[in-house]
Tab-separated table of C-alpha atoms and ligand atoms in Angstrom:
chain	number	residue	atom	x	y	z
A	251	MET	CA	-94.298	-86.217	-15.497
A	252	GLU	CA	-91.044	-84.509	-14.547
A	253	LYS	CA	-88.145	-85.264	-16.861
A	254	LYS	CA	-85.061	-86.908	-15.373
A	255	GLU	CA	-82.086	-84.566	-15.359
A	256	LEU	CA	-79.424	-85.320	-17.959
A	257	PRO	CA	-76.150	-86.694	-16.590
A	258	ARG	CA	-73.077	-84.491	-16.931
A	259	GLU	CA	-71.030	-87.261	-18.498
A	260	LEU	CA	-71.665	-90.353	-20.579
A	261	ARG	CA	-70.995	-93.121	-18.073
A	262	ASP	CA	-71.826	-96.802	-18.367
A	263	ARG	CA	-72.693	-99.423	-15.781
A	264	HIS	CA	-69.140	-100.754	-15.856
A	265	GLY	CA	-67.716	-97.437	-14.695
A	266	ARG	CA	-66.367	-96.398	-18.113
A	267	THR	CA	-66.823	-92.846	-19.340
A	268	VAL	CA	-67.139	-92.020	-23.028
A	269	ARG	CA	-64.704	-89.327	-24.177
A	270	TYR	CA	-64.208	-90.394	-27.746
A	271	LEU	CA	-66.745	-90.184	-30.572
A	272	ARG	CA	-66.071	-91.991	-33.854
A	273	ILE	CA	-68.140	-90.627	-36.683
A	274	SER	CA	-68.747	-92.341	-39.975
A	275	VAL	CA	-69.506	-89.518	-42.394
A	276	THR	CA	-70.412	-91.828	-45.260
A	277	ASP	CA	-70.707	-95.525	-46.023
A	278	ARG	CA	-69.323	-94.854	-49.523
A	279	CYS	CA	-65.818	-95.982	-50.260
A	280	ASN	CA	-63.755	-95.878	-53.435
A	281	LEU	CA	-62.003	-99.107	-52.436
A	282	CYS	CA	-63.624	-102.454	-51.806
A	283	CYS	CA	-61.321	-104.306	-49.430
A	284	ARG	CA	-62.135	-107.982	-49.368
A	285	TYR	CA	-61.980	-108.281	-45.584
A	286	CYS	CA	-64.300	-105.307	-45.162
A	287	ARG	CA	-66.824	-105.524	-47.997
A	288	THR	CA	-66.960	-108.964	-49.538
A	289	GLN	CA	-68.597	-107.537	-52.653
A	290	GLU	CA	-69.593	-104.223	-54.226
A	291	VAL	CA	-72.780	-103.279	-52.392
A	292	PRO	CA	-75.316	-100.498	-52.956
A	293	PHE	CA	-74.665	-97.454	-50.784
A	294	ILE	CA	-77.178	-95.841	-48.440
A	295	ALA	CA	-79.499	-93.285	-50.102
A	296	HIS	CA	-78.509	-89.637	-49.592
A	297	GLU	CA	-81.592	-88.625	-47.611
A	298	LYS	CA	-80.868	-91.329	-45.053
A	299	ILE	CA	-77.385	-89.996	-44.382
A	300	LEU	CA	-76.980	-87.410	-41.624
A	301	ARG	CA	-76.434	-83.916	-42.986
A	302	PHE	CA	-73.251	-82.176	-41.871
A	303	GLU	CA	-75.267	-79.747	-39.699
A	304	GLU	CA	-76.859	-82.742	-38.002
A	305	ILE	CA	-73.491	-84.350	-37.335
A	306	GLU	CA	-72.308	-81.025	-35.943
A	307	GLU	CA	-75.263	-80.964	-33.582
A	308	VAL	CA	-74.459	-84.462	-32.307
A	309	ILE	CA	-70.856	-83.347	-31.804
A	310	ARG	CA	-72.040	-80.341	-29.793
A	311	LEU	CA	-74.062	-82.642	-27.543
A	312	ALA	CA	-71.109	-85.014	-27.155
A	313	VAL	CA	-68.776	-82.158	-26.276
A	314	ASN	CA	-71.252	-80.989	-23.642
A	315	PHE	CA	-70.986	-84.491	-22.168
A	316	GLY	CA	-67.188	-84.221	-21.988
A	317	VAL	CA	-66.141	-85.856	-25.266
A	318	HIS	CA	-62.804	-84.358	-26.308
A	319	LYS	CA	-61.717	-86.512	-29.207
A	320	LEU	CA	-63.391	-87.110	-32.573
A	321	ARG	CA	-62.394	-89.529	-35.282
A	322	PHE	CA	-63.886	-89.291	-38.745
A	323	THR	CA	-64.145	-92.487	-40.694
A	324	GLY	CA	-66.419	-94.157	-43.204
A	325	GLY	CA	-66.631	-95.574	-45.868
A	326	GLU	CA	-63.952	-93.194	-47.018
A	327	PRO	CA	-64.417	-89.760	-45.397
A	328	PHE	CA	-63.128	-87.886	-48.454
A	329	ALA	CA	-65.579	-89.755	-50.672
A	330	ARG	CA	-68.186	-87.409	-49.189
A	331	LYS	CA	-68.402	-84.051	-50.925
A	332	GLY	CA	-67.790	-81.093	-48.634
A	333	PHE	CA	-65.972	-83.080	-45.970
A	334	MET	CA	-62.971	-80.737	-45.776
A	335	ASP	CA	-65.207	-77.677	-45.470
A	336	PHE	CA	-66.988	-79.463	-42.650
A	337	LEU	CA	-63.668	-80.082	-40.873
A	338	LYS	CA	-62.742	-76.396	-41.251
A	339	LYS	CA	-66.038	-75.347	-39.733
A	340	LEU	CA	-65.611	-77.751	-36.843
A	341	ARG	CA	-62.100	-76.520	-36.135
A	342	LEU	CA	-63.398	-72.950	-35.883
A	343	ARG	CA	-66.228	-73.922	-33.597
A	344	PHE	CA	-64.263	-76.397	-31.426
A	345	PRO	CA	-60.659	-75.155	-31.406
A	346	ARG	CA	-59.602	-77.484	-28.583
A	347	LEU	CA	-61.090	-80.760	-29.823
A	348	ALA	CA	-58.696	-83.498	-30.937
A	349	LEU	CA	-59.648	-84.121	-34.567
A	350	LYS	CA	-58.587	-87.395	-36.147
A	351	LEU	CA	-59.196	-89.165	-39.375
A	352	THR	CA	-59.092	-92.757	-40.582
A	353	THR	CA	-58.551	-92.959	-44.319
A	354	ASN	CA	-57.378	-95.201	-47.126
A	355	GLY	CA	-55.229	-92.292	-48.308
A	356	THR	CA	-56.234	-92.370	-51.967
A	357	LEU	CA	-58.157	-89.075	-52.045
A	358	LEU	CA	-56.014	-86.952	-49.726
A	359	ALA	CA	-53.828	-85.064	-52.191
A	360	PRO	CA	-55.854	-81.821	-52.436
A	361	TYR	CA	-56.365	-81.627	-48.691
A	362	LEU	CA	-52.956	-82.276	-47.134
A	363	GLY	CA	-52.120	-78.614	-46.475
A	364	ASP	CA	-55.503	-78.093	-44.808
A	365	LEU	CA	-55.095	-81.190	-42.644
A	366	LYS	CA	-51.789	-79.846	-41.405
A	367	GLU	CA	-53.216	-76.396	-40.769
A	368	LEU	CA	-56.242	-77.739	-38.914
A	369	ASP	CA	-54.055	-80.016	-36.777
A	370	VAL	CA	-55.854	-83.182	-37.836
A	371	SER	CA	-53.999	-86.423	-37.173
A	372	VAL	CA	-54.303	-89.245	-39.631
A	373	ASN	CA	-54.557	-93.015	-39.360
A	374	LEU	CA	-53.692	-94.382	-42.758
A	375	SER	CA	-54.994	-97.861	-43.556
A	376	LEU	CA	-52.362	-99.708	-45.548
A	377	ASP	CA	-52.074	-103.476	-45.640
A	378	THR	CA	-49.242	-103.938	-48.111
A	379	LEU	CA	-46.636	-102.009	-50.098
A	380	ASP	CA	-46.882	-104.424	-52.989
A	381	ARG	CA	-48.890	-102.912	-55.835
A	382	GLU	CA	-50.361	-106.153	-57.141
A	383	LYS	CA	-51.320	-107.327	-53.699
A	384	PHE	CA	-52.853	-103.947	-52.888
A	385	ALA	CA	-54.994	-104.249	-56.017
A	386	ALA	CA	-55.974	-107.782	-55.052
A	387	ILE	CA	-56.982	-106.777	-51.503
A	388	THR	CA	-58.754	-103.520	-52.360
A	389	ARG	CA	-59.956	-104.434	-55.870
A	390	ARG	CA	-58.417	-101.142	-57.092
A	391	ASP	CA	-54.964	-100.427	-58.508
A	392	MET	CA	-54.332	-97.323	-56.396
A	393	LEU	CA	-51.249	-97.979	-54.292
A	394	PRO	CA	-49.129	-95.233	-55.935
A	395	LEU	CA	-51.690	-92.613	-54.855
A	396	VAL	CA	-51.467	-93.841	-51.283
A	397	THR	CA	-47.679	-93.955	-51.128
A	398	ASP	CA	-47.386	-90.478	-52.708
A	399	ASN	CA	-49.740	-89.085	-50.088
A	400	LEU	CA	-47.939	-90.962	-47.342
A	401	GLN	CA	-44.673	-89.377	-48.455
A	402	ARG	CA	-46.216	-85.904	-48.511
A	403	MET	CA	-47.740	-86.355	-45.045
A	404	LEU	CA	-44.306	-87.305	-43.724
A	405	GLU	CA	-42.794	-84.211	-45.360
A	406	LEU	CA	-45.494	-81.958	-43.933
A	407	GLY	CA	-45.144	-83.476	-40.473
A	408	ILE	CA	-48.805	-84.474	-40.218
A	409	PRO	CA	-49.184	-86.727	-37.133
A	410	LEU	CA	-49.550	-90.132	-38.705
A	411	LYS	CA	-50.160	-93.767	-37.820
A	412	ILE	CA	-50.348	-96.657	-40.239
A	413	ASN	CA	-52.831	-99.465	-39.637
A	414	ALA	CA	-52.605	-102.813	-41.401
A	415	VAL	CA	-55.275	-105.457	-40.996
A	416	ALA	CA	-53.389	-108.695	-40.431
A	417	VAL	CA	-54.855	-111.464	-42.542
A	418	ARG	CA	-53.151	-114.823	-42.629
A	419	GLY	CA	-52.414	-115.999	-46.112
A	420	VAL	CA	-52.684	-112.422	-47.382
A	421	ASN	CA	-50.159	-110.034	-45.890
A	422	GLU	CA	-47.832	-112.034	-43.650
A	423	ALA	CA	-44.966	-111.464	-46.077
A	424	ASP	CA	-45.583	-107.703	-45.949
A	425	LEU	CA	-44.703	-107.320	-42.305
A	426	PRO	CA	-41.006	-106.463	-42.815
A	427	ALA	CA	-41.674	-103.781	-45.442
A	428	LEU	CA	-44.527	-102.196	-43.484
A	429	ALA	CA	-42.717	-102.286	-40.144
A	430	SER	CA	-39.651	-100.797	-41.830
A	431	LEU	CA	-41.672	-97.607	-42.248
A	432	ALA	CA	-41.545	-97.281	-38.447
A	433	MET	CA	-37.812	-97.945	-38.598
A	434	GLU	CA	-37.191	-95.064	-40.980
A	435	HIS	CA	-39.906	-92.547	-40.079
A	436	PRO	CA	-41.516	-91.180	-36.914
A	437	VAL	CA	-44.712	-93.163	-37.471
A	438	ASP	CA	-46.343	-95.993	-35.577
A	439	VAL	CA	-47.120	-99.007	-37.756
A	440	ARG	CA	-49.805	-101.101	-36.108
A	441	PHE	CA	-51.111	-104.503	-37.116
A	442	ILE	CA	-54.790	-104.926	-36.273
A	443	GLU	CA	-56.181	-108.382	-35.717
A	444	PHE	CA	-58.759	-109.311	-38.326
A	445	MET	CA	-62.190	-109.039	-36.704
A	446	PRO	CA	-65.093	-111.308	-37.655
A	447	MET	CA	-67.397	-108.466	-38.662
A	448	GLY	CA	-70.398	-108.782	-40.931
A	449	ASP	CA	-72.609	-111.665	-41.967
A	450	GLU	CA	-70.641	-112.374	-45.138
A	451	SER	CA	-67.186	-111.852	-43.644
A	452	ILE	CA	-64.349	-113.902	-45.113
A	453	TRP	CA	-63.026	-114.232	-41.547
A	454	SER	CA	-62.191	-117.779	-40.482
A	455	GLY	CA	-59.855	-119.532	-38.088
A	456	ASP	CA	-57.502	-119.934	-41.060
A	457	SER	CA	-57.449	-116.265	-42.037
A	458	PHE	CA	-57.044	-115.072	-38.451
A	459	TRP	CA	-53.423	-114.159	-37.723
A	460	PRO	CA	-53.179	-113.743	-33.960
A	461	ALA	CA	-51.132	-110.956	-32.424
A	462	ALA	CA	-48.845	-113.382	-30.590
A	463	GLN	CA	-47.767	-114.824	-33.946
A	464	ILE	CA	-47.387	-111.399	-35.545
A	465	LEU	CA	-45.081	-110.505	-32.687
A	466	GLU	CA	-43.063	-113.661	-33.240
A	467	ALA	CA	-42.759	-112.801	-36.931
A	468	ALA	CA	-41.511	-109.290	-36.112
A	469	ARG	CA	-38.941	-110.755	-33.715
A	470	THR	CA	-37.315	-112.645	-36.554
A	471	HIS	CA	-36.273	-109.259	-38.008
A	472	TRP	CA	-35.742	-106.964	-35.030
A	473	ARG	CA	-35.291	-106.927	-31.307
A	474	LEU	CA	-38.478	-105.530	-29.822
A	475	GLU	CA	-38.350	-103.165	-26.865
A	476	ALA	CA	-41.718	-102.481	-25.233
A	477	VAL	CA	-42.477	-98.785	-24.946
A	478	ARG	CA	-45.745	-99.063	-23.092
A	479	ASP	CA	-48.407	-101.518	-22.298
A	480	SER	CA	-52.058	-100.629	-22.636
A	481	ALA	CA	-52.962	-102.843	-19.646
A	482	GLU	CA	-50.523	-100.897	-17.483
A	483	ALA	CA	-51.790	-97.668	-18.936
A	484	ALA	CA	-55.345	-98.686	-18.067
A	485	ALA	CA	-54.283	-99.480	-14.526
A	486	ALA	CA	-52.689	-96.062	-14.376
A	487	GLY	CA	-55.979	-94.598	-15.576
A	488	ASP	CA	-54.651	-93.042	-18.737
A	489	ALA	CA	-55.463	-95.653	-21.385
A	490	ARG	CA	-57.930	-93.090	-22.646
A	491	GLU	CA	-55.092	-91.003	-23.979
A	492	ARG	CA	-52.912	-93.882	-25.128
A	493	GLY	CA	-55.372	-95.952	-27.130
A	494	PRO	CA	-55.551	-99.695	-27.479
A	495	ALA	CA	-52.236	-100.422	-29.251
A	496	ARG	CA	-49.357	-102.194	-27.546
A	497	LEU	CA	-46.187	-100.627	-28.865
A	498	TRP	CA	-42.549	-101.576	-29.292
A	499	LYS	CA	-39.417	-99.892	-30.548
A	500	LEU	CA	-37.561	-101.953	-33.129
A	501	ARG	CA	-33.823	-102.467	-32.885
A	502	THR	CA	-31.800	-103.820	-35.802
A	503	PRO	CA	-29.118	-106.477	-35.271
A	504	ASP	CA	-26.509	-103.708	-35.631
A	505	GLY	CA	-28.140	-101.677	-32.842
A	506	ARG	CA	-30.104	-99.044	-34.761
A	507	LEU	CA	-33.351	-97.994	-33.045
A	508	SER	CA	-36.584	-97.307	-34.947
A	509	ARG	CA	-37.833	-93.735	-35.153
A	510	GLY	CA	-41.457	-94.822	-34.800
A	511	ASN	CA	-43.050	-97.793	-33.107
A	512	PHE	CA	-44.323	-101.177	-34.123
A	513	GLY	CA	-47.767	-101.864	-32.681
A	514	LEU	CA	-50.396	-104.531	-32.236
A	515	ILE	CA	-54.091	-104.005	-31.764
A	516	THR	CA	-55.358	-107.218	-30.229
A	517	SER	CA	-59.069	-106.646	-30.725
A	518	VAL	CA	-59.807	-110.367	-30.806
A	519	SER	CA	-57.162	-112.236	-28.810
A	520	GLN	CA	-56.876	-109.805	-25.923
A	521	SER	CA	-59.622	-107.275	-25.605
A	522	PHE	CA	-59.216	-103.779	-24.228
A	523	CYS	CA	-62.905	-103.405	-23.411
A	524	HIS	CA	-62.199	-102.489	-19.785
A	525	SER	CA	-60.762	-99.170	-20.941
A	526	CYS	CA	-63.079	-98.563	-23.894
A	527	ASN	CA	-64.181	-94.928	-23.959
A	528	ARG	CA	-65.780	-94.934	-27.414
A	529	LEU	CA	-69.141	-94.196	-28.866
A	530	ARG	CA	-69.834	-94.544	-32.583
A	531	LEU	CA	-72.151	-92.626	-34.871
A	532	THR	CA	-72.991	-94.335	-38.161
A	533	ALA	CA	-73.486	-92.415	-41.379
A	534	ASP	CA	-77.235	-93.040	-41.314
A	535	GLY	CA	-77.578	-91.641	-37.817
A	536	HIS	CA	-77.348	-94.550	-35.409
A	537	LEU	CA	-75.397	-94.598	-32.183
A	538	ARG	CA	-73.475	-97.771	-31.598
A	539	THR	CA	-71.791	-98.351	-28.265
A	540	CYS	CA	-69.693	-101.396	-29.199
A	541	LEU	CA	-68.314	-102.747	-32.477
A	542	PHE	CA	-69.392	-106.258	-31.545
A	543	ASP	CA	-72.897	-105.407	-30.354
A	544	ASP	CA	-75.610	-105.117	-32.998
A	545	ARG	CA	-77.828	-102.911	-30.865
A	546	GLU	CA	-78.008	-99.458	-32.417
A	547	TYR	CA	-79.941	-96.394	-31.339
A	548	SER	CA	-81.535	-94.386	-34.118
A	549	ILE	CA	-81.158	-90.651	-33.622
A	550	ARG	CA	-81.589	-89.234	-37.130
A	551	ASP	CA	-85.362	-88.930	-37.042
A	552	VAL	CA	-85.340	-87.985	-33.362
A	553	LEU	CA	-83.023	-85.106	-34.186
A	554	ARG	CA	-85.174	-84.083	-37.142
A	555	ASN	CA	-88.512	-84.363	-35.324
A	556	GLU	CA	-87.908	-83.904	-31.606
A	557	GLY	CA	-84.695	-81.903	-31.319
A	558	PRO	CA	-81.318	-82.152	-29.590
A	559	GLU	CA	-82.428	-82.737	-26.014
A	560	ALA	CA	-84.193	-85.948	-26.980
A	561	VAL	CA	-80.986	-87.044	-28.727
A	562	ALA	CA	-78.910	-86.241	-25.638
A	563	ARG	CA	-81.193	-88.497	-23.603
A	564	ILE	CA	-80.765	-91.357	-26.066
A	565	MET	CA	-77.004	-90.854	-25.954
A	566	ALA	CA	-76.943	-91.097	-22.182
A	567	GLU	CA	-79.234	-94.134	-22.114
A	568	ALA	CA	-77.320	-95.912	-24.862
A	569	VAL	CA	-73.973	-95.413	-23.142
A	570	ALA	CA	-75.353	-96.491	-19.767
A	571	ASP	CA	-76.037	-99.844	-21.446
A	572	LYS	CA	-72.674	-100.128	-23.232
A	573	PRO	CA	-71.704	-103.809	-23.136
A	574	VAL	CA	-68.333	-105.476	-22.747
A	575	GLY	CA	-67.576	-106.509	-26.326
A	576	ALA	CA	-65.215	-109.318	-25.338
A	577	GLU	CA	-68.120	-111.149	-23.708
A	578	ILE	CA	-70.096	-110.989	-26.953
A	579	LEU	CA	-67.070	-112.198	-28.905
A	580	ALA	CA	-66.448	-115.077	-26.501
A	581	ALA	CA	-70.026	-116.290	-26.850
A	582	ARG	CA	-69.837	-116.564	-30.655
A	583	HIS	CA	-67.982	-118.743	-33.092
A	584	GLY	CA	-68.724	-116.871	-36.297
A	585	PRO	CA	-69.310	-113.239	-37.188
A	586	VAL	CA	-69.979	-111.092	-34.143
A	587	ALA	CA	-71.891	-108.362	-35.896
A	588	ARG	CA	-74.345	-108.384	-38.756
A	589	LYS	CA	-72.953	-105.194	-40.289
A	590	ARG	CA	-69.699	-105.063	-42.197
A	591	MET	CA	-67.045	-102.640	-41.003
A	592	SER	CA	-67.643	-100.163	-43.840
A	593	ALA	CA	-71.196	-99.665	-42.557
A	594	ILE	CA	-69.987	-98.968	-39.025
A	595	GLY	CA	-66.742	-97.134	-39.602
A	596	GLY	CA	-64.205	-99.365	-37.876
B	817	SAM	N1	-61.941	-96.031	-45.589
B	817	SAM	C1	-61.238	-95.682	-44.392
B	817	SAM	C2	-59.998	-96.528	-44.243
B	817	SAM	O1	-59.722	-97.340	-45.121
B	817	SAM	O2	-59.303	-96.347	-43.267
B	817	SAM	C3	-62.076	-95.734	-43.132
B	817	SAM	C4	-63.084	-96.823	-42.957
B	817	SAM	S1	-62.411	-98.452	-42.741
B	817	SAM	C5	-63.885	-99.402	-42.484
B	817	SAM	C6	-61.694	-98.327	-41.126
B	817	SAM	C7	-60.684	-99.374	-40.769
B	817	SAM	O3	-61.325	-100.617	-40.538
B	817	SAM	C8	-59.617	-99.622	-41.809
B	817	SAM	O4	-58.349	-99.532	-41.208
B	817	SAM	C9	-59.886	-101.038	-42.237
B	817	SAM	O5	-58.732	-101.677	-42.663
B	817	SAM	C10	-60.442	-101.631	-40.973
B	817	SAM	N2	-61.203	-102.861	-41.117
B	817	SAM	C11	-62.187	-103.124	-41.988
B	817	SAM	N3	-62.666	-104.368	-41.799
B	817	SAM	C12	-61.968	-104.906	-40.780
B	817	SAM	C13	-62.002	-106.157	-40.096
B	817	SAM	N4	-62.869	-107.114	-40.431
B	817	SAM	N5	-61.135	-106.357	-39.084
B	817	SAM	C14	-60.261	-105.393	-38.717
B	817	SAM	N6	-60.199	-104.192	-39.302
B	817	SAM	C15	-61.024	-103.945	-40.332
């Protein structure tokens, strides 16, 4: 039988086109954040993890389909040996790709110069600036490592965003200190709504701190001036470039304007599924088209046994079926996904 021709782009039935691949390079993490992994869990065996050459092959296929932005996540990307060498290789092979990284910041010190040189932008996950609270959330006393690396990234001028997961009863009091980083430095500080991910998630109605209330809390400290609205951006067709955060400048009572922005990522209360352009690759070689949808498409063994064209077909078929996550979320009252975030990559 004649094979169907591959599409030129990764388009779904809702008219969205995938341009952004998020790659979890490992499920291993040196922290154990309570909202992400409720307990220390065994990590995936090495042979089940995609080799770097295999990830590179998936990237090549994605680029052929028009993907122009990659984000590396985990687990903790730098917990995987050889990760920086992999980034260097990728930069040589794909000089025009936007390379981004989501990290807890604890292991960055030896790599900061390289990140700058390779033009990698960094999303730093940081939920508090209080050392004891950091240790309580992450189960590790490592805040000084993170703040040192944050300082060095600012000095080096590495493009940087800070993401805090907003958990009621945990880090409400940390909003002023975290948002002040955007006041003083050219960084966006974004609060992400806590998502009910994973069977054993500690998520509950009580721990959920909705964006509307986070905004109210910020307004008790600053005047907020909207800089852009992702809904408007989507209407203008460029949400792809702007991402899902709604952003504000902060103004102090005496009129000083923030250098960076304060942001909210309303993954739960107000979805941005209509403009979602993402595809995820898990560390053990599964494609996932939506955080909230448990359907995954195994490509590791297909790549090993059948080759790249078969993987490209799975990619196209998987994306064609990409769901609208908000509909899945609305139909549930508990966790929306069986896997915890560390196994998907966030
Ligand atoms: N270890 C890296 C880090 O800390 O950034 C990358 C992996 S981590 C799973 C990616 C992001 O997901 C982090 O910003 C983390 O805070 C966030 N995250 C984990 N569980 C979450 C949840 N249930 N809701 C919202 N964000 C979550």
